[in-house]
Coordinates of N, CA and C in Angstrom, one line a residue:
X1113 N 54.6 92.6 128.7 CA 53.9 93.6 129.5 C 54.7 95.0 129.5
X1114 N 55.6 95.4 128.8 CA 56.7 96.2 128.6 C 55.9 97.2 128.1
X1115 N 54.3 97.1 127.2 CA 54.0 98.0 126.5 C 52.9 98.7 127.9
X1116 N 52.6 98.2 128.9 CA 51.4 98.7 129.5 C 52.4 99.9 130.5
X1117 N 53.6 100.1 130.6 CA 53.9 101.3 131.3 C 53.7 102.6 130.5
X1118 N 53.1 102.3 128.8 CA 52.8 103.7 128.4 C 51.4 103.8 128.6
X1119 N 50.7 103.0 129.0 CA 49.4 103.1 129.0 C 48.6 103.4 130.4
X1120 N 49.7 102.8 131.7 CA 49.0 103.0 132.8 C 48.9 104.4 133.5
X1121 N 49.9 104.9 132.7 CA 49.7 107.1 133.4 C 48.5 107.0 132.8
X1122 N 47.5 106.9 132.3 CA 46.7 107.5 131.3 C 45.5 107.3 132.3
X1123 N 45.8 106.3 133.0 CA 44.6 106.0 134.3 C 44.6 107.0 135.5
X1124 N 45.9 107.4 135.4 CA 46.2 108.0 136.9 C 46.4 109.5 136.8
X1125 N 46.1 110.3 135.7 CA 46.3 111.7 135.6 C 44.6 111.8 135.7
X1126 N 44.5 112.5 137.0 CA 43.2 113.4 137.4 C 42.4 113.8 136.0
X1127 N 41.4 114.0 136.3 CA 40.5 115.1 135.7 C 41.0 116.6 136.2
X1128 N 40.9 117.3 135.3 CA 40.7 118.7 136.0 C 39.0 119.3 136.6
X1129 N 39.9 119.9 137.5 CA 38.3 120.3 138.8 C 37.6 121.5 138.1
X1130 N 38.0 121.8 136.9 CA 37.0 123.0 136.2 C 36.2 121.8 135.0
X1131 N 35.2 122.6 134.9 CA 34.4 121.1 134.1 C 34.4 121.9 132.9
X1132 N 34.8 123.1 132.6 CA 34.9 123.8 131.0 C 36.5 122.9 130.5
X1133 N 37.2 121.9 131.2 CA 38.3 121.9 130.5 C 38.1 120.2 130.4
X1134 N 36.8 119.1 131.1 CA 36.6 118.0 131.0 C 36.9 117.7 129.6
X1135 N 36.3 118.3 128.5 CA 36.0 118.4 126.8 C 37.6 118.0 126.4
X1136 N 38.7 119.1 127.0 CA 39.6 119.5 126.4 C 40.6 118.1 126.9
X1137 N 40.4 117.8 128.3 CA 41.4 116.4 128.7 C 41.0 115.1 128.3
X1138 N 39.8 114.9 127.9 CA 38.9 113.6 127.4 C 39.3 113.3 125.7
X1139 N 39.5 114.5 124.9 CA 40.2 114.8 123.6 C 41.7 114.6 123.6
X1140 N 42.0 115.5 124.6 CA 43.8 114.7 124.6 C 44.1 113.4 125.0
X1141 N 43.4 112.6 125.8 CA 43.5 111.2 126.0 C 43.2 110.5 125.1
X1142 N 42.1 111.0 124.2 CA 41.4 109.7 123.2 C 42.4 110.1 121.6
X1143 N 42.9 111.5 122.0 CA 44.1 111.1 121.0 C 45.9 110.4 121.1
X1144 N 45.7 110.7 122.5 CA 47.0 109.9 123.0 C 46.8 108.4 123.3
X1145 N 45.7 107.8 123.5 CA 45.4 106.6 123.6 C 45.9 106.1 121.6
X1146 N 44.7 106.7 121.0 CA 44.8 106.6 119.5 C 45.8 106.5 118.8
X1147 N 47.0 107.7 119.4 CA 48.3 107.5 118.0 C 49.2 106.4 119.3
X1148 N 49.0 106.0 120.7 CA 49.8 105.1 120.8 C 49.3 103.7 120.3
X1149 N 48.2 103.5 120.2 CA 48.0 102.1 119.6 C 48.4 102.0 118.0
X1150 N 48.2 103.1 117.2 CA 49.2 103.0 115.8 C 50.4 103.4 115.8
X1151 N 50.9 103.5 116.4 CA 52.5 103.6 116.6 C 52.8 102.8 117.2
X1152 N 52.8 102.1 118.2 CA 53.4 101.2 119.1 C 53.4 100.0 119.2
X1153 N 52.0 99.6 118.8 CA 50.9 98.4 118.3 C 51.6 97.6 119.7
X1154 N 50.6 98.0 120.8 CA 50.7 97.3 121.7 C 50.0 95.6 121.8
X1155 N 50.8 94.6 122.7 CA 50.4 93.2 122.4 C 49.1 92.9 122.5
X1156 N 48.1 92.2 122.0 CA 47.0 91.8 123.0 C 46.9 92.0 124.1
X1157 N 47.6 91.1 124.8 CA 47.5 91.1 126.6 C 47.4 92.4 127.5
X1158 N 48.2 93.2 126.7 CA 48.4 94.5 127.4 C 47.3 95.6 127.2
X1159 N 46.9 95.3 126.0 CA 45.7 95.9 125.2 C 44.2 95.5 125.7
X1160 N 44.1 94.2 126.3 CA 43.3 94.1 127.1 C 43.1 94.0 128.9
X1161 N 44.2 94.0 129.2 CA 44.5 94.6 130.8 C 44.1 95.9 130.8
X1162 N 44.3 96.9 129.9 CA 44.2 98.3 129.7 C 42.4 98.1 129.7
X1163 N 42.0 97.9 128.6 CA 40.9 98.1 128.3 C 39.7 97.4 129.4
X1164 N 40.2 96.8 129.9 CA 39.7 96.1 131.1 C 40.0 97.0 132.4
X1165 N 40.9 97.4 132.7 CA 40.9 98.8 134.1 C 40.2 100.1 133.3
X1166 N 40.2 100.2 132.1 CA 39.4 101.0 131.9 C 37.9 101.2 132.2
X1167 N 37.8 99.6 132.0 CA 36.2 100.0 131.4 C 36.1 99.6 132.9
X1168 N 36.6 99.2 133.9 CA 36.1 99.0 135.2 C 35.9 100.3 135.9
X1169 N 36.7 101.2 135.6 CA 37.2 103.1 136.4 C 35.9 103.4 135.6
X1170 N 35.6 103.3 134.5 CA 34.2 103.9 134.3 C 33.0 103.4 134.8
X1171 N 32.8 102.4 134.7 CA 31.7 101.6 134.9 C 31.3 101.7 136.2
X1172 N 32.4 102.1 137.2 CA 32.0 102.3 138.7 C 32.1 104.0 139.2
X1173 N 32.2 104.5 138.0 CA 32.4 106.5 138.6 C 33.0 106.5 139.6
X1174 N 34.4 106.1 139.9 CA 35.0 106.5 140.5 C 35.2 107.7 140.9
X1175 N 35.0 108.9 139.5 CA 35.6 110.0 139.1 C 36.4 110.4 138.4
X1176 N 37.4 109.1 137.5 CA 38.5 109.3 137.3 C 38.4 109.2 135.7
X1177 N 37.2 108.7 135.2 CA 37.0 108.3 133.7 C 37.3 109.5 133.2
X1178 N 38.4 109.5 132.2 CA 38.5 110.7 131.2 C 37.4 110.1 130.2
X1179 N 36.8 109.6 129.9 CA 35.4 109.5 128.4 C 34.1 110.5 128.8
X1180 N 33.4 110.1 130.3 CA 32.5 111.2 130.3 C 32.3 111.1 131.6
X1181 N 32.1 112.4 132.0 CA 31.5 112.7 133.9 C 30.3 111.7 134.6
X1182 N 30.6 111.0 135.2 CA 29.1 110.1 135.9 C 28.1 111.2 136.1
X1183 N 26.7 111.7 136.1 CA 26.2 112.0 137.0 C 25.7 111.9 138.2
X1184 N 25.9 110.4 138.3 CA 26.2 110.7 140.1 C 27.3 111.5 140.9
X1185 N 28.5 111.4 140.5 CA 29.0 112.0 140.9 C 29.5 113.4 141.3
X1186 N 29.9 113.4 142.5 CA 30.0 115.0 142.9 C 31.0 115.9 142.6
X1187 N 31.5 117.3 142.3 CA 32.5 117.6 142.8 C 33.2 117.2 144.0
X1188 N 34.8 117.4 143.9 CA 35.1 117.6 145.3 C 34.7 118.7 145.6
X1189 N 35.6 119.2 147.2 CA 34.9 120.5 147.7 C 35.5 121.2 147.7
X1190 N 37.2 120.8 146.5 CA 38.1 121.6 146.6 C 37.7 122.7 145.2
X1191 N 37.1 122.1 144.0 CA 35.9 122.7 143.2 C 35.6 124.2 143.2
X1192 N 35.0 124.1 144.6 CA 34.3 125.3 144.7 C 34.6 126.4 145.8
X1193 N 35.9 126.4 145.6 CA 36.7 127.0 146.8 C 37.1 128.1 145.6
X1194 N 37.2 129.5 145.7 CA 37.4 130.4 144.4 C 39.0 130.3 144.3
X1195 N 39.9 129.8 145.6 CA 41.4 130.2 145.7 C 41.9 129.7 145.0
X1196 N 41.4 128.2 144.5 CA 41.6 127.1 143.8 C 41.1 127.4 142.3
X1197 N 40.0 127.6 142.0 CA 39.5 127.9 140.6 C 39.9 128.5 139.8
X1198 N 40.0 130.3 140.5 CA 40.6 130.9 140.3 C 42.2 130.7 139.7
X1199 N 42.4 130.1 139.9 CA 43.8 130.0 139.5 C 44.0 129.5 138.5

């Protein structure tokens, strides 16, 4: 299970609250997911615990899926505050 501590940040880094940069974080994960499985060649087991909290964080729109935005789901309300945006 040595290989799933490069894999579990990948669950727990936010989305960004601007939705023009969703494109841009969803691309960097499916390529950081991508060169670690050919570089690393993580075990089965670990390769399926991953893909299995994956597909559970999406499947319930948490919010947290970097693959694609639920449409149920809402902004927070930190979103639409300009102090925050803006920045």
């Amino acid at each position: 299970m040595y290989c799933l501590q490069w894999l579990l940040p990948v669950l727990l880094i936010p989305k960004p609250l601007n939705p023009a940069l969703w494109f841009n974080h969803s691309m960097f994960m499916g390529f950081y997911l991508l060169s670690f499985l050919l570089e690393r060649k993580p075990c089965t087991i670990c390769a399926l615990v991953f893909l299995a909290a994956l597909f559970l964080i999406c499947y319930s729109c948490w919010g947290n899926c970097f693959l694609y935005h639920c449409q149920d789901a809402t902004l927070p309300d930190a979103a639409h505050d300009p102090a925050i945006v803006g920045t």
